[in-house]
Amino acid sequence: MSSSEFDRLFDDGDAVVDALDLESARRPRLQQKRVNVDFSLWMVEQLDRDASRLGVTRQSIIKVWRSERLEHHLGADLPQASGKR
């Protein structure tokens, strides 16, 4: 399928997912890497309270808050998981 045909189908609201090779799809600079971080007990307790209040996990709240801070500090130099820049 040509790119112009793909664009036309997408613009017309037709399904295009079958035309994609999702097995080889990559998200550059968004690969996961495990890290260990030590926090003071009071920080963990506060993170747990905030995470509980928001209905998310501690890990989720750490990721979101860290991401927001990096976006604020570095701006457009960061990859975006949502695809926006």
JSON list of C-alpha atoms in Angstrom, two decimals:
[
{"chain": "A", "resi": 1, "resn": "MET", "atom": "CA", "xyz": [0.00, 0.00, 0.00]},
{"chain": "A", "resi": 2, "resn": "SER", "atom": "CA", "xyz": [1.37, 3.39, -0.92]},
{"chain": "A", "resi": 3, "resn": "SER", "atom": "CA", "xyz": [1.67, 6.14, 1.67]},
{"chain": "A", "resi": 4, "resn": "SER", "atom": "CA", "xyz": [-0.86, 8.28, -0.20]},
{"chain": "A", "resi": 5, "resn": "GLU", "atom": "CA", "xyz": [-3.38, 5.40, -0.20]},
{"chain": "A", "resi": 6, "resn": "PHE", "atom": "CA", "xyz": [-2.71, 4.83, 3.52]},
{"chain": "A", "resi": 7, "resn": "ASP", "atom": "CA", "xyz": [-3.26, 8.56, 4.19]},
{"chain": "A", "resi": 8, "resn": "ARG", "atom": "CA", "xyz": [-6.48, 8.58, 2.17]},
{"chain": "A", "resi": 9, "resn": "LEU", "atom": "CA", "xyz": [-7.88, 5.57, 4.06]},
{"chain": "A", "resi": 10, "resn": "PHE", "atom": "CA", "xyz": [-6.92, 7.13, 7.39]},
{"chain": "A", "resi": 11, "resn": "ASP", "atom": "CA", "xyz": [-8.39, 10.51, 6.46]},
{"chain": "A", "resi": 12, "resn": "ASP", "atom": "CA", "xyz": [-11.61, 8.80, 5.36]},
{"chain": "A", "resi": 13, "resn": "GLY", "atom": "CA", "xyz": [-11.88, 7.10, 8.75]},
{"chain": "A", "resi": 14, "resn": "ASP", "atom": "CA", "xyz": [-11.26, 3.62, 7.38]},
{"chain": "A", "resi": 15, "resn": "ALA", "atom": "CA", "xyz": [-9.34, 0.99, 9.35]},
{"chain": "A", "resi": 16, "resn": "VAL", "atom": "CA", "xyz": [-5.61, 1.12, 8.64]},
{"chain": "A", "resi": 17, "resn": "VAL", "atom": "CA", "xyz": [-4.21, -1.04, 11.45]},
{"chain": "A", "resi": 18, "resn": "ASP", "atom": "CA", "xyz": [-4.11, -4.13, 9.21]},
{"chain": "A", "resi": 19, "resn": "ALA", "atom": "CA", "xyz": [-1.67, -2.27, 6.94]},
{"chain": "A", "resi": 20, "resn": "LEU", "atom": "CA", "xyz": [0.78, -1.74, 9.80]},
{"chain": "A", "resi": 21, "resn": "ASP", "atom": "CA", "xyz": [3.58, -4.12, 10.80]},
{"chain": "A", "resi": 22, "resn": "LEU", "atom": "CA", "xyz": [3.10, -3.84, 14.56]},
{"chain": "A", "resi": 23, "resn": "GLU", "atom": "CA", "xyz": [5.64, -6.60, 15.29]},
{"chain": "A", "resi": 24, "resn": "SER", "atom": "CA", "xyz": [8.50, -4.41, 14.08]},
{"chain": "A", "resi": 25, "resn": "ALA", "atom": "CA", "xyz": [7.15, -1.11, 15.44]},
{"chain": "A", "resi": 26, "resn": "ARG", "atom": "CA", "xyz": [9.60, 0.75, 17.70]},
{"chain": "A", "resi": 27, "resn": "ARG", "atom": "CA", "xyz": [9.36, 3.75, 19.98]},
{"chain": "A", "resi": 28, "resn": "PRO", "atom": "CA", "xyz": [12.80, 5.40, 19.81]},
{"chain": "A", "resi": 29, "resn": "ARG", "atom": "CA", "xyz": [14.15, 6.68, 23.13]},
{"chain": "A", "resi": 30, "resn": "LEU", "atom": "CA", "xyz": [11.09, 5.30, 24.93]},
{"chain": "A", "resi": 31, "resn": "GLN", "atom": "CA", "xyz": [12.50, 1.88, 25.77]},
{"chain": "A", "resi": 32, "resn": "GLN", "atom": "CA", "xyz": [12.21, 0.90, 29.42]},
{"chain": "A", "resi": 33, "resn": "LYS", "atom": "CA", "xyz": [15.21, 0.67, 31.75]},
{"chain": "A", "resi": 34, "resn": "ARG", "atom": "CA", "xyz": [14.90, -0.48, 35.34]},
{"chain": "A", "resi": 35, "resn": "VAL", "atom": "CA", "xyz": [16.54, 1.71, 38.00]},
{"chain": "A", "resi": 36, "resn": "ASN", "atom": "CA", "xyz": [16.59, 1.54, 41.78]},
{"chain": "A", "resi": 37, "resn": "VAL", "atom": "CA", "xyz": [16.13, 4.69, 43.83]},
{"chain": "A", "resi": 38, "resn": "ASP", "atom": "CA", "xyz": [16.33, 5.04, 47.59]},
{"chain": "A", "resi": 39, "resn": "PHE", "atom": "CA", "xyz": [13.86, 7.46, 49.20]},
{"chain": "A", "resi": 40, "resn": "SER", "atom": "CA", "xyz": [13.57, 8.67, 52.77]},
{"chain": "A", "resi": 41, "resn": "LEU", "atom": "CA", "xyz": [10.73, 7.05, 54.69]},
{"chain": "A", "resi": 42, "resn": "TRP", "atom": "CA", "xyz": [8.77, 10.31, 54.88]},
{"chain": "A", "resi": 43, "resn": "MET", "atom": "CA", "xyz": [8.94, 10.59, 51.07]},
{"chain": "A", "resi": 44, "resn": "VAL", "atom": "CA", "xyz": [7.66, 7.05, 50.57]},
{"chain": "A", "resi": 45, "resn": "GLU", "atom": "CA", "xyz": [4.82, 7.66, 53.00]},
{"chain": "A", "resi": 46, "resn": "GLN", "atom": "CA", "xyz": [3.84, 10.88, 51.22]},
{"chain": "A", "resi": 47, "resn": "LEU", "atom": "CA", "xyz": [4.09, 9.20, 47.82]},
{"chain": "A", "resi": 48, "resn": "ASP", "atom": "CA", "xyz": [1.84, 6.41, 49.07]},
{"chain": "A", "resi": 49, "resn": "ARG", "atom": "CA", "xyz": [-0.73, 8.88, 50.43]},
{"chain": "A", "resi": 50, "resn": "ASP", "atom": "CA", "xyz": [-0.78, 10.84, 47.17]},
{"chain": "A", "resi": 51, "resn": "ALA", "atom": "CA", "xyz": [-0.90, 7.69, 45.05]},
{"chain": "A", "resi": 52, "resn": "SER", "atom": "CA", "xyz": [-3.79, 6.32, 47.13]},
{"chain": "A", "resi": 53, "resn": "ARG", "atom": "CA", "xyz": [-5.67, 9.60, 46.88]},
{"chain": "A", "resi": 54, "resn": "LEU", "atom": "CA", "xyz": [-5.27, 9.57, 43.09]},
{"chain": "A", "resi": 55, "resn": "GLY", "atom": "CA", "xyz": [-5.99, 5.84, 42.77]},
{"chain": "A", "resi": 56, "resn": "VAL", "atom": "CA", "xyz": [-2.65, 4.99, 41.14]},
{"chain": "A", "resi": 57, "resn": "THR", "atom": "CA", "xyz": [0.47, 3.08, 42.15]},
{"chain": "A", "resi": 58, "resn": "ARG", "atom": "CA", "xyz": [3.51, 4.62, 43.78]},
{"chain": "A", "resi": 59, "resn": "GLN", "atom": "CA", "xyz": [5.53, 3.81, 40.66]},
{"chain": "A", "resi": 60, "resn": "SER", "atom": "CA", "xyz": [3.00, 5.57, 38.45]},
{"chain": "A", "resi": 61, "resn": "ILE", "atom": "CA", "xyz": [3.04, 8.75, 40.47]},
{"chain": "A", "resi": 62, "resn": "ILE", "atom": "CA", "xyz": [6.86, 8.81, 40.53]},
{"chain": "A", "resi": 63, "resn": "LYS", "atom": "CA", "xyz": [6.99, 8.37, 36.74]},
{"chain": "A", "resi": 64, "resn": "VAL", "atom": "CA", "xyz": [4.41, 11.05, 36.04]},
{"chain": "A", "resi": 65, "resn": "TRP", "atom": "CA", "xyz": [5.90, 13.61, 38.41]},
{"chain": "A", "resi": 66, "resn": "ARG", "atom": "CA", "xyz": [9.44, 12.96, 37.16]},
{"chain": "A", "resi": 67, "resn": "SER", "atom": "CA", "xyz": [8.28, 13.23, 33.57]},
{"chain": "A", "resi": 68, "resn": "GLU", "atom": "CA", "xyz": [6.46, 16.51, 34.25]},
{"chain": "A", "resi": 69, "resn": "ARG", "atom": "CA", "xyz": [9.56, 17.97, 35.88]},
{"chain": "A", "resi": 70, "resn": "LEU", "atom": "CA", "xyz": [11.82, 16.88, 33.02]},
{"chain": "A", "resi": 71, "resn": "GLU", "atom": "CA", "xyz": [9.39, 18.30, 30.45]},
{"chain": "A", "resi": 72, "resn": "HIS", "atom": "CA", "xyz": [9.33, 21.60, 32.31]},
{"chain": "A", "resi": 73, "resn": "HIS", "atom": "CA", "xyz": [13.11, 21.71, 32.61]},
{"chain": "A", "resi": 74, "resn": "LEU", "atom": "CA", "xyz": [14.13, 20.39, 29.19]},
{"chain": "A", "resi": 75, "resn": "GLY", "atom": "CA", "xyz": [11.09, 21.29, 27.08]},
{"chain": "A", "resi": 76, "resn": "ALA", "atom": "CA", "xyz": [11.12, 20.14, 23.47]},
{"chain": "A", "resi": 77, "resn": "ASP", "atom": "CA", "xyz": [14.29, 18.04, 23.86]},
{"chain": "A", "resi": 78, "resn": "LEU", "atom": "CA", "xyz": [12.30, 15.14, 25.35]},
{"chain": "A", "resi": 79, "resn": "PRO", "atom": "CA", "xyz": [10.58, 12.31, 23.49]},
{"chain": "A", "resi": 80, "resn": "GLN", "atom": "CA", "xyz": [6.86, 12.18, 24.13]},
{"chain": "A", "resi": 81, "resn": "ALA", "atom": "CA", "xyz": [5.06, 8.92, 24.77]},
{"chain": "A", "resi": 82, "resn": "SER", "atom": "CA", "xyz": [1.89, 10.48, 23.43]},
{"chain": "A", "resi": 83, "resn": "GLY", "atom": "CA", "xyz": [3.58, 11.35, 20.15]},
{"chain": "A", "resi": 84, "resn": "LYS", "atom": "CA", "xyz": [3.13, 15.11, 20.73]},
{"chain": "A", "resi": 85, "resn": "ARG", "atom": "CA", "xyz": [6.05, 17.52, 20.61]}
]
